[in-house]
Amino acid sequence: MQKVKDSEIVLKGLFWVNVPVTVIIFSSLFLILSVSNLNFNICAIIACAIGWIYWEFAVVKWIKWALKNEVEKDKLFKLGQKSFLLWNRKKINKAEIDLQK
């Protein structure tokens, strides 16, 4: 298997995780504001929660892709932190356990 470049790892993470999360948060915020009588702060909290739910699934998919492509866990964590995808190693360890099943 060909070695995956750092830029490819980061770009896949951004396009699979960060960009959709941003779109989900802002579109949810707009939708909730337009159909409800809730104030902006409550709508923003709900929209962020919806985005976070998507993030939970998408970041695991990204981690599993990277691990299948033989990216080292430490390298993945460092790249994930720099690109604002990860903030601790728990997700990587959990995804690795899921892959081994």
Short mmCIF file of N, CA and C in Angstrom, two decimals:
data_model
loop_
_atom_site.label_atom_id
_atom_site.label_comp_id
_atom_site.label_asym_id
_atom_site.label_seq_id
_atom_site.Cartn_x
_atom_site.Cartn_y
_atom_site.Cartn_z
N MET A 1 0.84 -1.18 0.00
CA MET A 1 0.00 0.00 0.00
C MET A 1 0.89 1.24 0.00
N GLN A 2 0.50 2.23 -0.78
CA GLN A 2 1.28 3.46 -0.89
C GLN A 2 1.10 4.31 0.36
N LYS A 3 2.18 4.95 0.79
CA LYS A 3 2.14 5.77 2.00
C LYS A 3 1.30 7.03 1.75
N VAL A 4 0.45 7.36 2.72
CA VAL A 4 -0.44 8.50 2.60
C VAL A 4 0.30 9.75 3.06
N LYS A 5 0.19 10.82 2.28
CA LYS A 5 0.86 12.08 2.62
C LYS A 5 0.11 12.78 3.75
N ASP A 6 0.86 13.57 4.52
CA ASP A 6 0.25 14.35 5.60
C ASP A 6 -0.85 15.27 5.08
N SER A 7 -0.59 15.89 3.93
CA SER A 7 -1.58 16.81 3.38
C SER A 7 -2.88 16.09 3.03
N GLU A 8 -2.78 14.85 2.55
CA GLU A 8 -3.98 14.09 2.22
C GLU A 8 -4.77 13.73 3.48
N ILE A 9 -4.05 13.39 4.54
CA ILE A 9 -4.71 13.06 5.81
C ILE A 9 -5.48 14.27 6.32
N VAL A 10 -4.82 15.42 6.32
CA VAL A 10 -5.45 16.64 6.83
C VAL A 10 -6.62 17.06 5.95
N LEU A 11 -6.43 17.03 4.62
CA LEU A 11 -7.51 17.44 3.71
C LEU A 11 -8.73 16.54 3.83
N LYS A 12 -8.51 15.24 3.93
CA LYS A 12 -9.65 14.34 4.11
C LYS A 12 -10.37 14.64 5.41
N GLY A 13 -9.61 14.91 6.46
CA GLY A 13 -10.22 15.27 7.74
C GLY A 13 -11.03 16.55 7.63
N LEU A 14 -10.48 17.54 6.97
CA LEU A 14 -11.19 18.80 6.82
C LEU A 14 -12.47 18.64 6.00
N PHE A 15 -12.36 17.92 4.88
CA PHE A 15 -13.53 17.78 4.01
C PHE A 15 -14.55 16.77 4.52
N TRP A 16 -14.13 15.78 5.30
CA TRP A 16 -15.07 14.81 5.86
C TRP A 16 -15.67 15.27 7.16
N VAL A 17 -14.94 16.11 7.90
CA VAL A 17 -15.38 16.46 9.26
C VAL A 17 -15.66 17.95 9.41
N ASN A 18 -14.64 18.78 9.32
CA ASN A 18 -14.79 20.19 9.68
C ASN A 18 -15.73 20.97 8.77
N VAL A 19 -15.60 20.79 7.46
CA VAL A 19 -16.47 21.53 6.54
C VAL A 19 -17.94 21.13 6.74
N PRO A 20 -18.28 19.83 6.75
CA PRO A 20 -19.68 19.47 6.99
C PRO A 20 -20.20 19.93 8.35
N VAL A 21 -19.36 19.87 9.39
CA VAL A 21 -19.81 20.32 10.72
C VAL A 21 -20.16 21.80 10.67
N THR A 22 -19.33 22.60 10.01
CA THR A 22 -19.60 24.03 9.90
C THR A 22 -20.89 24.30 9.14
N VAL A 23 -21.07 23.59 8.05
CA VAL A 23 -22.30 23.74 7.25
C VAL A 23 -23.52 23.32 8.07
N ILE A 24 -23.41 22.21 8.79
CA ILE A 24 -24.52 21.72 9.61
C ILE A 24 -24.87 22.72 10.70
N ILE A 25 -23.87 23.27 11.36
CA ILE A 25 -24.14 24.22 12.45
C ILE A 25 -24.85 25.45 11.91
N PHE A 26 -24.32 26.06 10.83
CA PHE A 26 -24.93 27.29 10.34
C PHE A 26 -26.29 27.05 9.69
N SER A 27 -26.45 25.94 8.97
CA SER A 27 -27.77 25.68 8.37
C SER A 27 -28.79 25.32 9.45
N SER A 28 -28.36 24.58 10.48
CA SER A 28 -29.28 24.27 11.59
C SER A 28 -29.68 25.53 12.32
N LEU A 29 -28.71 26.40 12.54
CA LEU A 29 -28.99 27.66 13.23
C LEU A 29 -30.01 28.48 12.44
N PHE A 30 -29.80 28.61 11.14
CA PHE A 30 -30.73 29.35 10.31
C PHE A 30 -32.12 28.72 10.32
N LEU A 31 -32.17 27.39 10.19
CA LEU A 31 -33.45 26.69 10.16
C LEU A 31 -34.20 26.84 11.48
N ILE A 32 -33.49 26.64 12.58
CA ILE A 32 -34.14 26.73 13.90
C ILE A 32 -34.62 28.15 14.16
N LEU A 33 -33.81 29.14 13.79
CA LEU A 33 -34.23 30.53 13.99
C LEU A 33 -35.46 30.88 13.16
N SER A 34 -35.54 30.30 11.95
CA SER A 34 -36.65 30.65 11.07
C SER A 34 -37.96 29.95 11.43
N VAL A 35 -37.89 28.80 12.11
CA VAL A 35 -39.12 28.08 12.40
C VAL A 35 -39.53 28.10 13.88
N SER A 36 -38.70 28.72 14.71
CA SER A 36 -39.04 28.72 16.14
C SER A 36 -39.00 30.14 16.70
N ASN A 37 -39.50 30.25 17.91
CA ASN A 37 -39.49 31.54 18.61
C ASN A 37 -38.40 31.59 19.68
N LEU A 38 -37.44 30.69 19.59
CA LEU A 38 -36.36 30.65 20.57
C LEU A 38 -35.37 31.79 20.30
N ASN A 39 -34.69 32.23 21.37
CA ASN A 39 -33.70 33.29 21.16
C ASN A 39 -32.45 32.73 20.49
N PHE A 40 -31.58 33.62 20.04
CA PHE A 40 -30.41 33.23 19.27
C PHE A 40 -29.49 32.30 20.04
N ASN A 41 -29.25 32.58 21.31
CA ASN A 41 -28.32 31.77 22.11
C ASN A 41 -28.78 30.32 22.23
N ILE A 42 -30.06 30.12 22.48
CA ILE A 42 -30.59 28.76 22.58
C ILE A 42 -30.48 28.06 21.23
N CYS A 43 -30.81 28.77 20.15
CA CYS A 43 -30.70 28.17 18.81
C CYS A 43 -29.25 27.81 18.49
N ALA A 44 -28.30 28.66 18.89
CA ALA A 44 -26.89 28.38 18.64
C ALA A 44 -26.43 27.13 19.40
N ILE A 45 -26.89 26.98 20.62
CA ILE A 45 -26.54 25.80 21.41
C ILE A 45 -27.09 24.54 20.76
N ILE A 46 -28.33 24.58 20.32
CA ILE A 46 -28.94 23.43 19.66
C ILE A 46 -28.20 23.10 18.36
N ALA A 47 -27.88 24.13 17.57
CA ALA A 47 -27.17 23.92 16.31
C ALA A 47 -25.79 23.31 16.55
N CYS A 48 -25.09 23.79 17.56
CA CYS A 48 -23.78 23.22 17.89
C CYS A 48 -23.90 21.76 18.35
N ALA A 49 -24.95 21.45 19.08
CA ALA A 49 -25.17 20.07 19.51
C ALA A 49 -25.40 19.16 18.30
N ILE A 50 -26.16 19.65 17.34
CA ILE A 50 -26.40 18.87 16.12
C ILE A 50 -25.10 18.66 15.36
N GLY A 51 -24.29 19.71 15.26
CA GLY A 51 -22.99 19.59 14.61
C GLY A 51 -22.07 18.63 15.33
N TRP A 52 -22.12 18.66 16.65
CA TRP A 52 -21.26 17.79 17.45
C TRP A 52 -21.64 16.31 17.26
N ILE A 53 -22.92 16.05 17.12
CA ILE A 53 -23.37 14.68 16.87
C ILE A 53 -22.77 14.17 15.55
N TYR A 54 -22.83 15.02 14.53
CA TYR A 54 -22.22 14.62 13.25
C TYR A 54 -20.72 14.41 13.42
N TRP A 55 -20.05 15.33 14.16
CA TRP A 55 -18.61 15.23 14.37
C TRP A 55 -18.24 13.89 15.00
N GLU A 56 -19.05 13.44 15.97
CA GLU A 56 -18.77 12.16 16.66
C GLU A 56 -18.64 11.01 15.67
N PHE A 57 -19.51 10.95 14.69
CA PHE A 57 -19.48 9.87 13.71
C PHE A 57 -18.42 10.09 12.64
N ALA A 58 -18.30 11.33 12.16
CA ALA A 58 -17.39 11.62 11.06
C ALA A 58 -15.93 11.49 11.46
N VAL A 59 -15.58 11.93 12.66
CA VAL A 59 -14.17 11.86 13.07
C VAL A 59 -13.74 10.40 13.26
N VAL A 60 -14.64 9.55 13.70
CA VAL A 60 -14.32 8.13 13.83
C VAL A 60 -14.10 7.52 12.45
N LYS A 61 -14.92 7.90 11.48
CA LYS A 61 -14.74 7.42 10.11
C LYS A 61 -13.37 7.86 9.57
N TRP A 62 -12.98 9.11 9.82
CA TRP A 62 -11.70 9.62 9.38
C TRP A 62 -10.54 8.88 10.04
N ILE A 63 -10.65 8.64 11.34
CA ILE A 63 -9.60 7.92 12.07
C ILE A 63 -9.46 6.49 11.53
N LYS A 64 -10.58 5.82 11.32
CA LYS A 64 -10.53 4.45 10.79
C LYS A 64 -9.90 4.41 9.41
N TRP A 65 -10.22 5.39 8.57
CA TRP A 65 -9.61 5.47 7.24
C TRP A 65 -8.10 5.61 7.38
N ALA A 66 -7.66 6.50 8.27
CA ALA A 66 -6.23 6.73 8.45
C ALA A 66 -5.53 5.48 8.99
N LEU A 67 -6.13 4.83 9.96
CA LEU A 67 -5.52 3.63 10.52
C LEU A 67 -5.46 2.50 9.50
N LYS A 68 -6.48 2.37 8.67
CA LYS A 68 -6.46 1.36 7.60
C LYS A 68 -5.36 1.64 6.59
N ASN A 69 -5.01 2.93 6.44
CA ASN A 69 -3.95 3.31 5.53
C ASN A 69 -2.60 3.40 6.22
N GLU A 70 -2.51 2.73 7.36
CA GLU A 70 -1.26 2.55 8.10
C GLU A 70 -0.62 3.86 8.57
N VAL A 71 -1.44 4.81 8.97
CA VAL A 71 -0.93 6.03 9.57
C VAL A 71 -0.70 5.74 11.05
N GLU A 72 0.46 6.13 11.56
CA GLU A 72 0.77 5.89 12.97
C GLU A 72 -0.16 6.71 13.85
N LYS A 73 -0.50 6.15 15.01
CA LYS A 73 -1.44 6.82 15.91
C LYS A 73 -0.92 8.17 16.40
N ASP A 74 0.38 8.25 16.73
CA ASP A 74 0.93 9.52 17.20
C ASP A 74 0.90 10.58 16.11
N LYS A 75 1.23 10.19 14.90
CA LYS A 75 1.20 11.13 13.77
C LYS A 75 -0.23 11.59 13.51
N LEU A 76 -1.16 10.66 13.57
CA LEU A 76 -2.57 11.00 13.35
C LEU A 76 -3.06 11.97 14.41
N PHE A 77 -2.67 11.74 15.65
CA PHE A 77 -3.09 12.63 16.73
C PHE A 77 -2.52 14.03 16.54
N LYS A 78 -1.24 14.13 16.19
CA LYS A 78 -0.62 15.45 15.98
C LYS A 78 -1.27 16.19 14.82
N LEU A 79 -1.51 15.49 13.72
CA LEU A 79 -2.18 16.12 12.58
C LEU A 79 -3.61 16.50 12.92
N GLY A 80 -4.29 15.63 13.67
CA GLY A 80 -5.67 15.91 14.08
C GLY A 80 -5.76 17.12 14.98
N GLN A 81 -4.80 17.28 15.87
CA GLN A 81 -4.79 18.46 16.75
C GLN A 81 -4.53 19.73 15.96
N LYS A 82 -3.56 19.69 15.07
CA LYS A 82 -3.21 20.88 14.29
C LYS A 82 -4.35 21.31 13.37
N SER A 83 -5.13 20.36 12.90
CA SER A 83 -6.23 20.69 11.99
C SER A 83 -7.58 20.79 12.70
N PHE A 84 -7.55 20.85 14.03
CA PHE A 84 -8.75 21.03 14.85
C PHE A 84 -9.78 19.91 14.68
N LEU A 85 -9.28 18.69 14.52
CA LEU A 85 -10.16 17.53 14.41
C LEU A 85 -10.21 16.73 15.71
N LEU A 86 -9.11 16.70 16.43
CA LEU A 86 -9.00 15.92 17.67
C LEU A 86 -8.43 16.79 18.78
N TRP A 87 -8.77 16.43 20.01
CA TRP A 87 -8.13 17.11 21.14
C TRP A 87 -7.64 16.14 22.20
N ASN A 88 -7.94 14.87 22.04
CA ASN A 88 -7.33 13.85 22.90
C ASN A 88 -7.23 12.53 22.13
N ARG A 89 -6.52 11.58 22.71
CA ARG A 89 -6.24 10.32 22.03
C ARG A 89 -7.33 9.27 22.20
N LYS A 90 -8.33 9.55 22.99
CA LYS A 90 -9.36 8.55 23.27
C LYS A 90 -10.08 8.08 22.00
N LYS A 91 -10.39 9.01 21.11
CA LYS A 91 -11.09 8.64 19.87
C LYS A 91 -10.26 7.70 19.02
N ILE A 92 -8.95 7.94 18.96
CA ILE A 92 -8.08 7.09 18.17
C ILE A 92 -8.05 5.68 18.76
N ASN A 93 -7.89 5.60 20.07
CA ASN A 93 -7.84 4.29 20.72
C ASN A 93 -9.16 3.54 20.56
N LYS A 94 -10.27 4.26 20.69
CA LYS A 94 -11.58 3.61 20.54
C LYS A 94 -11.79 3.12 19.11
N ALA A 95 -11.40 3.93 18.13
CA ALA A 95 -11.55 3.54 16.73
C ALA A 95 -10.66 2.35 16.40
N GLU A 96 -9.47 2.31 17.00
CA GLU A 96 -8.56 1.19 16.76
C GLU A 96 -9.16 -0.11 17.30
N ILE A 97 -9.78 -0.04 18.47
CA ILE A 97 -10.43 -1.21 19.04
C ILE A 97 -11.57 -1.68 18.15
N ASP A 98 -12.36 -0.71 17.61
CA ASP A 98 -13.45 -1.06 16.71
C ASP A 98 -12.94 -1.74 15.45
N LEU A 99 -11.79 -1.30 14.94
CA LEU A 99 -11.22 -1.91 13.74
C LEU A 99 -10.76 -3.34 13.99
N GLN A 100 -10.32 -3.62 15.18
CA GLN A 100 -9.81 -4.95 15.50
C GLN A 100 -10.91 -5.98 15.70
N LYS A 101 -12.14 -5.53 15.86
CA LYS A 101 -13.27 -6.46 16.07
C LYS A 101 -13.61 -7.18 14.80
#
